C-alpha positions as YAML, in Angstrom:
chain: A
units: angstrom
residues:
- id: 1
  name: UNK
  ca: [127.95, -127.21, 108.76]
- id: 2
  name: UNK
  ca: [127.75, -124.89, 111.79]
- id: 3
  name: UNK
  ca: [127.16, -121.90, 109.50]
- id: 4
  name: UNK
  ca: [124.39, -123.73, 107.63]
- id: 5
  name: UNK
  ca: [122.62, -124.64, 110.87]
- id: 6
  name: UNK
  ca: [122.91, -121.06, 112.09]
- id: 7
  name: UNK
  ca: [121.42, -119.72, 108.86]
- id: 8
  name: UNK
  ca: [118.58, -122.24, 109.03]
- id: 9
  name: UNK
  ca: [117.69, -121.22, 112.57]
- id: 10
  name: UNK
  ca: [117.90, -117.54, 111.67]
- id: 11
  name: UNK
  ca: [115.45, -118.07, 108.80]
- id: 12
  name: UNK
  ca: [112.97, -119.69, 111.18]
- id: 13
  name: UNK
  ca: [112.86, -116.64, 113.42]
- id: 14
  name: UNK
  ca: [110.99, -113.40, 112.96]
- id: 15
  name: UNK
  ca: [112.91, -110.19, 112.46]
- id: 16
  name: UNK
  ca: [112.69, -107.25, 114.81]
- id: 17
  name: UNK
  ca: [111.20, -107.00, 118.30]
- id: 18
  name: UNK
  ca: [107.99, -108.38, 119.76]
- id: 19
  name: UNK
  ca: [105.82, -106.44, 122.22]
- id: 20
  name: UNK
  ca: [103.57, -107.58, 125.05]
- id: 21
  name: UNK
  ca: [100.49, -105.44, 124.40]
- id: 22
  name: UNK
  ca: [98.41, -106.70, 127.32]
- id: 23
  name: UNK
  ca: [98.51, -109.22, 130.17]
- id: 24
  name: UNK
  ca: [95.60, -111.12, 131.67]
- id: 25
  name: UNK
  ca: [95.79, -113.51, 134.62]
- id: 26
  name: UNK
  ca: [93.25, -115.77, 136.32]
- id: 27
  name: UNK
  ca: [93.20, -118.22, 139.22]
- id: 28
  name: UNK
  ca: [90.69, -120.81, 140.45]
- id: 29
  name: UNK
  ca: [88.09, -119.37, 142.81]
- id: 30
  name: UNK
  ca: [89.03, -121.51, 145.83]
- id: 31
  name: UNK
  ca: [91.79, -119.85, 147.85]
- id: 32
  name: UNK
  ca: [93.62, -121.79, 150.57]
- id: 33
  name: UNK
  ca: [95.89, -120.18, 153.14]
- id: 34
  name: UNK
  ca: [99.06, -122.20, 153.52]
- id: 35
  name: UNK
  ca: [98.87, -122.11, 157.32]
- id: 36
  name: UNK
  ca: [95.52, -123.91, 157.20]
- id: 37
  name: UNK
  ca: [96.40, -126.34, 154.44]
- id: 38
  name: UNK
  ca: [97.81, -129.19, 156.61]
- id: 39
  name: UNK
  ca: [94.55, -129.37, 158.59]
- id: 40
  name: UNK
  ca: [92.54, -129.29, 155.37]
- id: 41
  name: UNK
  ca: [94.66, -131.92, 153.60]
- id: 42
  name: UNK
  ca: [94.67, -134.46, 156.41]
- id: 43
  name: UNK
  ca: [90.96, -133.90, 157.01]
- id: 44
  name: UNK
  ca: [89.81, -134.51, 153.44]
- id: 45
  name: UNK
  ca: [92.10, -137.52, 153.07]
- id: 46
  name: UNK
  ca: [90.89, -138.92, 156.42]
- id: 47
  name: UNK
  ca: [94.48, -139.13, 157.63]
- id: 48
  name: UNK
  ca: [94.30, -137.08, 160.83]
- id: 49
  name: UNK
  ca: [95.46, -140.12, 162.81]
- id: 50
  name: UNK
  ca: [98.88, -139.82, 161.12]
- id: 51
  name: UNK
  ca: [100.10, -137.18, 163.56]
- id: 52
  name: UNK
  ca: [103.82, -137.55, 162.79]
- id: 53
  name: UNK
  ca: [103.28, -137.04, 159.07]
- id: 54
  name: UNK
  ca: [100.99, -134.10, 159.73]
- id: 55
  name: UNK
  ca: [103.61, -132.40, 161.90]
- id: 56
  name: UNK
  ca: [106.23, -132.92, 159.18]
- id: 57
  name: UNK
  ca: [103.87, -131.60, 156.50]
- id: 58
  name: UNK
  ca: [103.09, -128.57, 158.68]
- id: 59
  name: UNK
  ca: [106.80, -127.75, 158.93]
- id: 60
  name: UNK
  ca: [107.15, -128.04, 155.15]
- id: 61
  name: UNK
  ca: [104.24, -125.63, 154.62]
- id: 62
  name: UNK
  ca: [105.61, -123.16, 157.19]
- id: 63
  name: UNK
  ca: [109.02, -123.04, 155.50]
- id: 64
  name: UNK
  ca: [107.79, -122.87, 151.90]
- id: 65
  name: UNK
  ca: [107.35, -119.03, 152.02]
- id: 66
  name: UNK
  ca: [103.99, -119.56, 150.28]
- id: 67
  name: UNK
  ca: [101.06, -117.74, 151.89]
- id: 68
  name: UNK
  ca: [98.17, -118.69, 149.60]
- id: 69
  name: UNK
  ca: [97.30, -121.27, 146.97]
- id: 70
  name: UNK
  ca: [94.43, -121.44, 144.48]
- id: 71
  name: UNK
  ca: [92.89, -124.82, 143.66]
- id: 72
  name: UNK
  ca: [89.94, -126.28, 141.79]
- id: 73
  name: UNK
  ca: [89.44, -129.16, 144.22]
- id: 74
  name: UNK
  ca: [87.12, -127.83, 146.93]
- id: 75
  name: UNK
  ca: [86.14, -129.84, 149.99]
- id: 76
  name: UNK
  ca: [82.64, -130.28, 148.59]
- id: 77
  name: UNK
  ca: [84.04, -131.57, 145.29]
- id: 78
  name: UNK
  ca: [86.28, -134.06, 147.08]
- id: 79
  name: UNK
  ca: [83.37, -135.36, 149.13]
- id: 80
  name: UNK
  ca: [81.48, -136.05, 145.90]
- id: 81
  name: UNK
  ca: [84.57, -137.67, 144.33]
- id: 82
  name: UNK
  ca: [86.19, -139.69, 147.14]
- id: 83
  name: UNK
  ca: [88.52, -141.52, 144.75]
- id: 84
  name: UNK
  ca: [90.62, -138.33, 144.57]
- id: 85
  name: UNK
  ca: [91.49, -138.67, 148.26]
- id: 86
  name: UNK
  ca: [92.30, -142.37, 148.29]
- id: 87
  name: UNK
  ca: [95.83, -143.70, 147.90]
- id: 88
  name: UNK
  ca: [94.65, -147.06, 146.56]
- id: 89
  name: UNK
  ca: [91.90, -146.15, 144.08]
- id: 90
  name: UNK
  ca: [92.91, -145.42, 140.44]
- id: 91
  name: UNK
  ca: [91.96, -141.81, 139.74]
- id: 92
  name: UNK
  ca: [94.33, -140.56, 137.03]
- id: 93
  name: UNK
  ca: [91.71, -140.59, 134.26]
- id: 94
  name: UNK
  ca: [89.19, -138.80, 136.48]
- id: 95
  name: UNK
  ca: [91.77, -136.16, 137.40]
- id: 96
  name: UNK
  ca: [92.73, -135.62, 133.76]
- id: 97
  name: UNK
  ca: [89.08, -135.29, 132.73]
- id: 98
  name: UNK
  ca: [88.46, -132.74, 135.48]
- id: 99
  name: UNK
  ca: [91.49, -130.68, 134.51]
- id: 100
  name: UNK
  ca: [90.77, -130.76, 130.79]
- id: 101
  name: UNK
  ca: [87.29, -129.43, 131.49]
- id: 102
  name: UNK
  ca: [88.55, -126.63, 133.74]
- id: 103
  name: UNK
  ca: [91.78, -125.48, 132.06]
- id: 104
  name: UNK
  ca: [90.16, -124.00, 128.90]
- id: 105
  name: UNK
  ca: [87.67, -122.05, 131.04]
- id: 106
  name: UNK
  ca: [90.45, -120.59, 133.20]
- id: 107
  name: UNK
  ca: [92.50, -119.78, 130.09]
- id: 108
  name: UNK
  ca: [89.50, -118.04, 128.52]
- id: 109
  name: UNK
  ca: [89.03, -115.95, 131.66]
- id: 110
  name: UNK
  ca: [92.64, -114.75, 131.57]
- id: 111
  name: UNK
  ca: [92.62, -114.23, 127.79]
- id: 112
  name: UNK
  ca: [89.41, -112.18, 127.98]
- id: 113
  name: UNK
  ca: [91.09, -109.79, 130.43]
- id: 114
  name: UNK
  ca: [94.07, -109.40, 128.12]
- id: 115
  name: UNK
  ca: [91.86, -108.82, 125.08]
- id: 116
  name: UNK
  ca: [89.87, -106.19, 126.96]
- id: 117
  name: UNK
  ca: [93.06, -104.36, 127.98]
- id: 118
  name: UNK
  ca: [94.38, -104.63, 124.42]
- id: 119
  name: UNK
  ca: [91.25, -102.88, 123.20]
- id: 120
  name: UNK
  ca: [91.23, -104.27, 119.66]
- id: 121
  name: UNK
  ca: [88.60, -106.49, 117.96]
- id: 122
  name: UNK
  ca: [89.03, -110.25, 118.27]
- id: 123
  name: UNK
  ca: [89.02, -110.51, 114.49]
- id: 124
  name: UNK
  ca: [92.58, -109.11, 114.50]
- id: 125
  name: UNK
  ca: [93.90, -112.17, 116.38]
- id: 126
  name: UNK
  ca: [95.77, -114.39, 113.92]
- id: 127
  name: UNK
  ca: [97.67, -116.85, 116.18]
- id: 128
  name: UNK
  ca: [96.95, -118.56, 119.49]
- id: 129
  name: UNK
  ca: [99.70, -120.29, 121.49]
- id: 130
  name: UNK
  ca: [98.55, -122.35, 124.47]
- id: 131
  name: UNK
  ca: [100.76, -124.01, 127.07]
- id: 132
  name: UNK
  ca: [99.83, -126.22, 130.01]
- id: 133
  name: UNK
  ca: [102.09, -128.31, 132.22]
- id: 134
  name: UNK
  ca: [99.30, -130.72, 133.15]
- id: 135
  name: UNK
  ca: [96.86, -132.94, 131.25]
- id: 136
  name: UNK
  ca: [96.63, -133.48, 127.49]
- id: 137
  name: UNK
  ca: [93.99, -134.47, 124.98]
- id: 138
  name: UNK
  ca: [93.02, -134.12, 121.33]
- id: 139
  name: UNK
  ca: [91.39, -131.89, 120.20]
- id: 140
  name: UNK
  ca: [93.34, -129.84, 122.69]
- id: 141
  name: UNK
  ca: [92.92, -126.86, 124.96]
- id: 142
  name: UNK
  ca: [93.70, -124.55, 122.03]
- id: 143
  name: UNK
  ca: [90.58, -125.67, 120.14]
- id: 144
  name: UNK
  ca: [88.35, -125.29, 123.21]
- id: 145
  name: UNK
  ca: [89.86, -121.88, 123.99]
- id: 146
  name: UNK
  ca: [89.17, -120.55, 120.50]
- id: 147
  name: UNK
  ca: [85.54, -121.66, 120.79]
- id: 148
  name: UNK
  ca: [85.12, -120.10, 124.26]
- id: 149
  name: UNK
  ca: [86.60, -116.80, 123.06]
- id: 150
  name: UNK
  ca: [84.54, -116.81, 119.88]
- id: 151
  name: UNK
  ca: [87.59, -116.53, 117.63]
- id: 152
  name: UNK
  ca: [87.67, -117.34, 113.95]
- id: 153
  name: UNK
  ca: [88.25, -121.11, 113.43]
- id: 154
  name: UNK
  ca: [90.96, -120.25, 110.89]
- id: 155
  name: UNK
  ca: [93.19, -118.79, 113.63]
- id: 156
  name: UNK
  ca: [96.59, -120.52, 113.60]
- id: 157
  name: UNK
  ca: [97.09, -122.65, 116.73]
- id: 158
  name: UNK
  ca: [100.14, -123.99, 118.57]
- id: 159
  name: UNK
  ca: [99.63, -126.28, 121.59]
- id: 160
  name: UNK
  ca: [102.37, -127.12, 124.10]
- id: 161
  name: UNK
  ca: [101.83, -129.89, 126.65]
- id: 162
  name: UNK
  ca: [103.98, -130.97, 129.61]
- id: 163
  name: UNK
  ca: [106.81, -128.49, 128.97]
- id: 164
  name: UNK
  ca: [107.61, -128.05, 132.66]
- id: 165
  name: UNK
  ca: [108.62, -124.98, 134.64]
- id: 166
  name: UNK
  ca: [110.50, -123.24, 131.82]
- id: 167
  name: UNK
  ca: [107.57, -123.21, 129.39]
- id: 168
  name: UNK
  ca: [106.59, -119.60, 130.09]
- id: 169
  name: UNK
  ca: [109.80, -118.45, 128.43]
- id: 170
  name: UNK
  ca: [109.25, -120.92, 125.60]
- id: 171
  name: UNK
  ca: [105.81, -119.48, 124.88]
- id: 172
  name: UNK
  ca: [107.15, -115.92, 124.75]
- id: 173
  name: UNK
  ca: [109.92, -117.03, 122.38]
- id: 174
  name: UNK
  ca: [107.50, -118.85, 120.09]
- id: 175
  name: UNK
  ca: [105.21, -115.81, 120.07]
- id: 176
  name: UNK
  ca: [108.18, -113.68, 119.02]
- id: 177
  name: UNK
  ca: [109.14, -116.10, 116.24]
- id: 178
  name: UNK
  ca: [105.59, -116.05, 115.01]
- id: 179
  name: UNK
  ca: [104.69, -112.58, 115.55]
- id: 180
  name: UNK
  ca: [110.79, -108.51, 144.28]
- id: 181
  name: UNK
  ca: [107.77, -109.35, 142.09]
- id: 182
  name: UNK
  ca: [108.82, -113.03, 141.89]
- id: 183
  name: UNK
  ca: [108.78, -113.48, 145.65]
- id: 184
  name: UNK
  ca: [105.41, -111.74, 145.98]
- id: 185
  name: UNK
  ca: [103.85, -113.99, 143.32]
- id: 186
  name: UNK
  ca: [105.26, -117.11, 145.03]
- id: 187
  name: UNK
  ca: [103.73, -116.03, 148.35]
- id: 188
  name: UNK
  ca: [100.35, -115.10, 146.95]
- id: 189
  name: UNK
  ca: [99.83, -117.91, 144.42]
- id: 190
  name: UNK
  ca: [102.34, -120.68, 145.15]
- id: 191
  name: UNK
  ca: [104.54, -122.32, 142.52]
- id: 192
  name: UNK
  ca: [102.49, -122.27, 139.31]
- id: 193
  name: UNK
  ca: [105.34, -123.58, 137.14]
- id: 194
  name: UNK
  ca: [105.42, -121.87, 133.74]
- id: 195
  name: UNK
  ca: [102.40, -119.65, 134.46]
- id: 196
  name: UNK
  ca: [104.51, -117.73, 137.00]
- id: 197
  name: UNK
  ca: [106.10, -115.77, 134.15]
- id: 198
  name: UNK
  ca: [102.92, -113.92, 133.24]
- id: 199
  name: UNK
  ca: [101.92, -113.32, 136.86]
- id: 200
  name: UNK
  ca: [105.36, -111.89, 137.64]
- id: 201
  name: UNK
  ca: [105.36, -109.62, 134.57]
- id: 202
  name: UNK
  ca: [101.89, -108.39, 135.53]
- id: 203
  name: UNK
  ca: [103.00, -107.79, 139.13]
- id: 204
  name: UNK
  ca: [106.10, -105.87, 137.99]
- id: 205
  name: UNK
  ca: [103.95, -103.69, 135.76]
- id: 206
  name: UNK
  ca: [101.44, -103.02, 138.56]
- id: 207
  name: UNK
  ca: [104.12, -102.13, 141.10]
- id: 208
  name: UNK
  ca: [105.92, -99.88, 138.63]
- id: 209
  name: UNK
  ca: [102.73, -97.89, 138.12]
- id: 210
  name: UNK
  ca: [102.00, -97.67, 141.85]
- id: 211
  name: UNK
  ca: [105.55, -96.51, 142.62]
- id: 212
  name: UNK
  ca: [105.39, -93.99, 139.73]
- id: 213
  name: UNK
  ca: [108.44, -95.37, 137.99]
- id: 214
  name: UNK
  ca: [109.35, -94.40, 134.46]
- id: 215
  name: UNK
  ca: [108.98, -97.86, 132.91]
- id: 216
  name: UNK
  ca: [107.01, -101.06, 133.39]
- id: 217
  name: UNK
  ca: [110.27, -102.83, 134.29]
- id: 218
  name: UNK
  ca: [110.54, -101.23, 137.74]
- id: 219
  name: UNK
  ca: [112.24, -98.20, 136.22]
- id: 220
  name: UNK
  ca: [114.70, -100.21, 134.13]
- id: 221
  name: UNK
  ca: [114.76, -100.34, 130.33]
- id: 222
  name: UNK
  ca: [116.00, -103.90, 129.74]
- id: 223
  name: UNK
  ca: [115.61, -107.24, 131.48]
- id: 224
  name: UNK
  ca: [116.43, -110.90, 130.88]
- id: 225
  name: UNK
  ca: [114.01, -113.76, 131.54]
- id: 226
  name: UNK
  ca: [115.45, -117.21, 132.22]
- id: 227
  name: UNK
  ca: [113.41, -120.42, 132.25]
- id: 228
  name: UNK
  ca: [115.21, -123.43, 133.74]
- id: 229
  name: UNK
  ca: [114.50, -127.12, 133.18]
- id: 230
  name: UNK
  ca: [114.06, -129.88, 132.48]
- id: 231
  name: UNK
  ca: [117.63, -131.00, 133.06]
- id: 232
  name: UNK
  ca: [120.12, -128.49, 131.64]
- id: 233
  name: UNK
  ca: [117.59, -126.77, 129.38]
- id: 234
  name: UNK
  ca: [117.54, -122.97, 129.68]
- id: 235
  name: UNK
  ca: [115.19, -120.66, 127.77]
- id: 236
  name: UNK
  ca: [116.41, -117.04, 127.59]
- id: 237
  name: UNK
  ca: [114.27, -114.09, 126.51]
- id: 238
  name: UNK
  ca: [115.48, -110.47, 126.44]
- id: 239
  name: UNK
  ca: [112.70, -108.11, 127.51]
- id: 240
  name: UNK
  ca: [112.45, -104.37, 126.98]
- id: 241
  name: UNK
  ca: [110.11, -102.41, 129.22]
- id: 242
  name: UNK
  ca: [107.62, -99.78, 128.08]
- id: 243
  name: UNK
  ca: [107.51, -96.16, 129.25]
- id: 244
  name: UNK
  ca: [104.70, -95.39, 131.69]
- id: 245
  name: UNK
  ca: [102.82, -92.38, 130.40]
...
């Protein structure tokens, strides 16, 4: 039985190695410095009278090691949509609608950068795998992304919703079957859950070039990526760096 299951899983996986040919990242335009965030949060929620909670929240922000965060909810947007700042007004549907409108646009921005770096025509793209840890709808983000990028409607699509923090590793594994950087990313962008994987890989590649190392893996040839959660779930991906010419 164990042998049969092993053979079945082996048949579902692609042979050989997969390569990351390009990386594109994108963030919302609104940047918030963590040191200023407590004042901003308690101001927009009209909670400045809760001084004890504000002091506690300030301590949490100071000790988080995060320097900056990027958000789509600007102060102007929140003034126009006060239900987002109220603890008693139902706003889940409005939040989901806002996110589902914005997520495909942000994904298209990052994908366009990767396609430009790749340097090949879009017609060569055969599969699109999309992952988001927030919001869900049908037709999904994958359909909207294909339209925004102008890809062929026949492109094969895989959509992953609500996979949690480990989903970045899951996406890389699925792509394979089909076909100090960490700290810096946390400080500059905050905890982006599964999206951190791509930002960290891009940061490692950038630093390796700046420091004139031999490979994109900070001079090393091999690396292992672990994605933890939910529960005892662990996704493991073995990565091989590329020589820097």
